[in-house]
mmCIF file with all atom_site columns, C-alpha atoms in Angstrom:
data_model
loop_
_atom_site.group_PDB
_atom_site.id
_atom_site.type_symbol
_atom_site.label_atom_id
_atom_site.label_alt_id
_atom_site.label_comp_id
_atom_site.label_asym_id
_atom_site.label_entity_id
_atom_site.label_seq_id
_atom_site.pdbx_PDB_ins_code
_atom_site.Cartn_x
_atom_site.Cartn_y
_atom_site.Cartn_z
_atom_site.occupancy
_atom_site.B_iso_or_equiv
_atom_site.pdbx_formal_charge
_atom_site.auth_seq_id
_atom_site.auth_comp_id
_atom_site.auth_asym_id
_atom_site.auth_atom_id
_atom_site.pdbx_PDB_model_num
ATOM 1  C CA . MET A 1 1  ? 51.045 52.901 -57.669 1.00 0.00 ? 16  MET A CA 1
ATOM 2  C CA . ASP A 1 2  ? 49.488 54.412 -60.646 1.00 0.00 ? 17  ASP A CA 1
ATOM 3  C CA . TRP A 1 3  ? 45.693 54.052 -59.700 1.00 0.00 ? 18  TRP A CA 1
ATOM 4  C CA . GLN A 1 4  ? 44.568 54.414 -63.392 1.00 0.00 ? 19  GLN A CA 1
ATOM 5  C CA . THR A 1 5  ? 46.351 51.237 -64.476 1.00 0.00 ? 20  THR A CA 1
ATOM 6  C CA . LEU A 1 6  ? 45.114 48.783 -61.944 1.00 0.00 ? 21  LEU A CA 1
ATOM 7  C CA . ALA A 1 7  ? 43.874 45.883 -63.493 1.00 0.00 ? 22  ALA A CA 1
ATOM 8  C CA . LEU A 1 8  ? 41.240 43.692 -61.802 1.00 0.00 ? 23  LEU A CA 1
ATOM 9  C CA . HIS A 1 9  ? 39.128 40.736 -62.915 1.00 0.00 ? 24  HIS A CA 1
ATOM 10 C CA . THR A 1 10 ? 35.714 40.233 -61.485 1.00 0.00 ? 25  THR A CA 1
ATOM 11 C CA . PRO A 1 11 ? 32.870 37.681 -62.109 1.00 0.00 ? 26  PRO A CA 1
ATOM 12 C CA . LEU A 1 12 ? 30.169 40.319 -61.374 1.00 0.00 ? 27  LEU A CA 1
ATOM 13 C CA . LEU A 1 13 ? 28.176 41.137 -64.481 1.00 0.00 ? 28  LEU A CA 1
ATOM 14 C CA . GLY A 1 14 ? 27.363 44.517 -65.677 1.00 0.00 ? 29  GLY A CA 1
ATOM 15 C CA . ARG A 1 15 ? 29.108 47.970 -65.678 1.00 0.00 ? 30  ARG A CA 1
ATOM 16 C CA . HIS A 1 16 ? 27.703 48.527 -62.294 1.00 0.00 ? 31  HIS A CA 1
ATOM 17 C CA . GLY A 1 17 ? 29.098 45.187 -60.970 1.00 0.00 ? 32  GLY A CA 1
ATOM 18 C CA . ALA A 1 18 ? 32.481 46.361 -62.186 1.00 0.00 ? 33  ALA A CA 1
ATOM 19 C CA . ALA A 1 19 ? 32.290 49.849 -60.766 1.00 0.00 ? 34  ALA A CA 1
ATOM 20 C CA . ASN A 1 20 ? 31.144 48.321 -57.446 1.00 0.00 ? 35  ASN A CA 1
ATOM 21 C CA . ALA A 1 21 ? 34.127 45.988 -57.380 1.00 0.00 ? 36  ALA A CA 1
ATOM 22 C CA . ALA A 1 22 ? 36.578 48.846 -58.407 1.00 0.00 ? 37  ALA A CA 1
ATOM 23 C CA . VAL A 1 23 ? 35.234 51.096 -55.520 1.00 0.00 ? 38  VAL A CA 1
ATOM 24 C CA . ALA A 1 24 ? 35.605 48.106 -53.010 1.00 0.00 ? 39  ALA A CA 1
ATOM 25 C CA . ALA A 1 25 ? 39.049 47.579 -54.167 1.00 0.00 ? 40  ALA A CA 1
ATOM 26 C CA . MET A 1 26 ? 40.250 51.158 -53.922 1.00 0.00 ? 41  MET A CA 1
ATOM 27 C CA . VAL A 1 27 ? 38.754 51.369 -50.241 1.00 0.00 ? 42  VAL A CA 1
ATOM 28 C CA . ALA A 1 28 ? 40.629 48.132 -49.509 1.00 0.00 ? 43  ALA A CA 1
ATOM 29 C CA . LEU A 1 29 ? 43.858 49.427 -50.911 1.00 0.00 ? 44  LEU A CA 1
ATOM 30 C CA . ARG A 1 30 ? 43.620 52.760 -49.283 1.00 0.00 ? 45  ARG A CA 1
ATOM 31 C CA . LEU A 1 31 ? 43.101 50.893 -45.851 1.00 0.00 ? 46  LEU A CA 1
ATOM 32 C CA . GLY A 1 32 ? 46.481 49.251 -46.368 1.00 0.00 ? 47  GLY A CA 1
ATOM 33 C CA . LEU A 1 33 ? 45.390 45.737 -47.652 1.00 0.00 ? 48  LEU A CA 1
ATOM 34 C CA . PRO A 1 34 ? 48.063 44.077 -49.952 1.00 0.00 ? 49  PRO A CA 1
ATOM 35 C CA . LEU A 1 35 ? 47.355 44.499 -53.743 1.00 0.00 ? 50  LEU A CA 1
ATOM 36 C CA . GLU A 1 36 ? 47.383 40.639 -54.225 1.00 0.00 ? 51  GLU A CA 1
ATOM 37 C CA . ALA A 1 37 ? 44.808 40.292 -51.590 1.00 0.00 ? 52  ALA A CA 1
ATOM 38 C CA . VAL A 1 38 ? 42.618 42.709 -53.155 1.00 0.00 ? 53  VAL A CA 1
ATOM 39 C CA . ARG A 1 39 ? 42.998 41.196 -56.526 1.00 0.00 ? 54  ARG A CA 1
ATOM 40 C CA . ALA A 1 40 ? 42.155 37.708 -55.069 1.00 0.00 ? 55  ALA A CA 1
ATOM 41 C CA . GLY A 1 41 ? 39.136 39.127 -53.175 1.00 0.00 ? 56  GLY A CA 1
ATOM 42 C CA . VAL A 1 42 ? 37.550 41.015 -56.294 1.00 0.00 ? 57  VAL A CA 1
ATOM 43 C CA . LYS A 1 43 ? 38.317 37.865 -58.491 1.00 0.00 ? 58  LYS A CA 1
ATOM 44 C CA . GLU A 1 44 ? 36.443 35.612 -55.873 1.00 0.00 ? 59  GLU A CA 1
ATOM 45 C CA . THR A 1 45 ? 33.445 38.069 -55.273 1.00 0.00 ? 60  THR A CA 1
ATOM 46 C CA . ARG A 1 46 ? 29.861 36.506 -55.186 1.00 0.00 ? 61  ARG A CA 1
ATOM 47 C CA . TRP A 1 47 ? 26.754 38.357 -54.864 1.00 0.00 ? 62  TRP A CA 1
ATOM 48 C CA . PRO A 1 48 ? 23.958 36.082 -54.784 1.00 0.00 ? 63  PRO A CA 1
ATOM 49 C CA . GLY A 1 49 ? 20.643 37.420 -56.280 1.00 0.00 ? 64  GLY A CA 1
ATOM 50 C CA . ARG A 1 50 ? 22.504 40.118 -58.301 1.00 0.00 ? 65  ARG A CA 1
ATOM 51 C CA . LEU A 1 51 ? 22.839 39.021 -61.903 1.00 0.00 ? 66  LEU A CA 1
ATOM 52 C CA . GLU A 1 52 ? 23.332 35.451 -60.406 1.00 0.00 ? 67  GLU A CA 1
ATOM 53 C CA . ARG A 1 53 ? 23.733 32.949 -63.143 1.00 0.00 ? 68  ARG A CA 1
ATOM 54 C CA . LEU A 1 54 ? 21.588 29.805 -62.543 1.00 0.00 ? 69  LEU A CA 1
ATOM 55 C CA . GLU A 1 55 ? 20.982 26.488 -64.292 1.00 0.00 ? 70  GLU A CA 1
ATOM 56 C CA . ALA A 1 56 ? 17.465 24.995 -63.938 1.00 0.00 ? 71  ALA A CA 1
ATOM 57 C CA . VAL A 1 57 ? 14.903 23.041 -65.788 1.00 0.00 ? 72  VAL A CA 1
ATOM 58 C CA . GLY A 1 58 ? 17.681 22.460 -68.243 1.00 0.00 ? 73  GLY A CA 1
ATOM 59 C CA . ARG A 1 59 ? 18.165 26.172 -69.328 1.00 0.00 ? 74  ARG A CA 1
ATOM 60 C CA . PRO A 1 60 ? 20.194 29.261 -68.057 1.00 0.00 ? 75  PRO A CA 1
ATOM 61 C CA . TRP A 1 61 ? 18.510 31.809 -65.847 1.00 0.00 ? 76  TRP A CA 1
ATOM 62 C CA . LEU A 1 62 ? 19.667 35.188 -64.347 1.00 0.00 ? 77  LEU A CA 1
ATOM 63 C CA . LEU A 1 63 ? 18.267 35.915 -61.030 1.00 0.00 ? 78  LEU A CA 1
ATOM 64 C CA . ASP A 1 64 ? 18.553 39.682 -60.008 1.00 0.00 ? 79  ASP A CA 1
ATOM 65 C CA . GLY A 1 65 ? 16.857 41.404 -57.023 1.00 0.00 ? 80  GLY A CA 1
ATOM 66 C CA . ALA A 1 66 ? 16.667 44.795 -58.707 1.00 0.00 ? 81  ALA A CA 1
ATOM 67 C CA . HIS A 1 67 ? 14.459 46.569 -56.156 1.00 0.00 ? 82  HIS A CA 1
ATOM 68 C CA . ASN A 1 68 ? 14.441 50.176 -57.175 1.00 0.00 ? 83  ASN A CA 1
ATOM 69 C CA . PRO A 1 69 ? 14.435 52.213 -60.285 1.00 0.00 ? 84  PRO A CA 1
ATOM 70 C CA . ASP A 1 70 ? 18.217 52.604 -60.431 1.00 0.00 ? 85  ASP A CA 1
ATOM 71 C CA . GLY A 1 71 ? 18.764 48.969 -60.003 1.00 0.00 ? 86  GLY A CA 1
ATOM 72 C CA . ALA A 1 72 ? 16.124 48.028 -62.698 1.00 0.00 ? 87  ALA A CA 1
ATOM 73 C CA . ALA A 1 73 ? 17.828 50.443 -65.157 1.00 0.00 ? 88  ALA A CA 1
ATOM 74 C CA . ALA A 1 74 ? 21.223 48.750 -64.291 1.00 0.00 ? 89  ALA A CA 1
ATOM 75 C CA . LEU A 1 75 ? 19.685 45.448 -64.974 1.00 0.00 ? 90  LEU A CA 1
ATOM 76 C CA . ALA A 1 76 ? 18.095 46.441 -68.292 1.00 0.00 ? 91  ALA A CA 1
ATOM 77 C CA . ASP A 1 77 ? 21.513 47.979 -69.400 1.00 0.00 ? 92  ASP A CA 1
ATOM 78 C CA . THR A 1 78 ? 23.299 44.770 -68.549 1.00 0.00 ? 93  THR A CA 1
ATOM 79 C CA . LEU A 1 79 ? 20.720 42.590 -70.305 1.00 0.00 ? 94  LEU A CA 1
ATOM 80 C CA . ARG A 1 80 ? 21.435 44.805 -73.448 1.00 0.00 ? 95  ARG A CA 1
ATOM 81 C CA . GLU A 1 81 ? 25.081 44.622 -73.139 1.00 0.00 ? 96  GLU A CA 1
ATOM 82 C CA . LEU A 1 82 ? 25.091 40.668 -72.770 1.00 0.00 ? 97  LEU A CA 1
ATOM 83 C CA . GLY A 1 83 ? 23.204 40.672 -76.007 1.00 0.00 ? 98  GLY A CA 1
ATOM 84 C CA . LEU A 1 84 ? 20.628 38.114 -75.176 1.00 0.00 ? 99  LEU A CA 1
ATOM 85 C CA . GLY A 1 85 ? 17.967 39.521 -77.524 1.00 0.00 ? 100 GLY A CA 1
ATOM 86 C CA . SER A 1 86 ? 14.576 38.756 -76.271 1.00 0.00 ? 101 SER A CA 1
ATOM 87 C CA . VAL A 1 87 ? 14.503 37.851 -72.749 1.00 0.00 ? 102 VAL A CA 1
ATOM 88 C CA . ARG A 1 88 ? 11.409 36.622 -70.409 1.00 0.00 ? 103 ARG A CA 1
ATOM 89 C CA . VAL A 1 89 ? 11.132 38.399 -67.102 1.00 0.00 ? 104 VAL A CA 1
ATOM 90 C CA . VAL A 1 90 ? 9.424  37.266 -63.937 1.00 0.00 ? 105 VAL A CA 1
ATOM 91 C CA . PHE A 1 91 ? 8.307  40.350 -61.710 1.00 0.00 ? 106 PHE A CA 1
ATOM 92 C CA . GLY A 1 92 ? 6.980  40.620 -58.441 1.00 0.00 ? 107 GLY A CA 1
ATOM 93 C CA . ALA A 1 93 ? 6.236  43.705 -56.103 1.00 0.00 ? 108 ALA A CA 1
ATOM 94 C CA . SER A 1 94 ? 4.790  44.627 -52.834 1.00 0.00 ? 109 SER A CA 1
ATOM 95 C CA . ALA A 1 95 ? 1.525  46.474 -53.126 1.00 0.00 ? 110 ALA A CA 1
ATOM 96 C CA . ASP A 1 96 ? 3.262  49.418 -51.473 1.00 0.00 ? 111 ASP A CA 1
ATOM 97 C CA . LYS A 1 97 ? 5.977  49.812 -54.113 1.00 0.00 ? 112 LYS A CA 1
ATOM 98 C CA . ALA A 1 98 ? 5.746  52.154 -57.096 1.00 0.00 ? 113 ALA A CA 1
#
């Protein structure tokens, strides 16, 4: 198998979602899972709370639990990539977090 040409489709948003799906797929293939099972698993992946699309109060929402600087940066990059323009952010943190 030519690993560089493996085509997968994932519903995960953002480059980090695609990268995480690719790593999981490679591990599954190396462990001997069949290619079609890996493709189906990646395609059906759901990650609640990670750029999760919701509809509430008649409008679309993206829910994300970015909980560290790298996660916040990945979220910001993805929002830019989606071309949403100006967005409203609801943010909360514990007092012990930077």
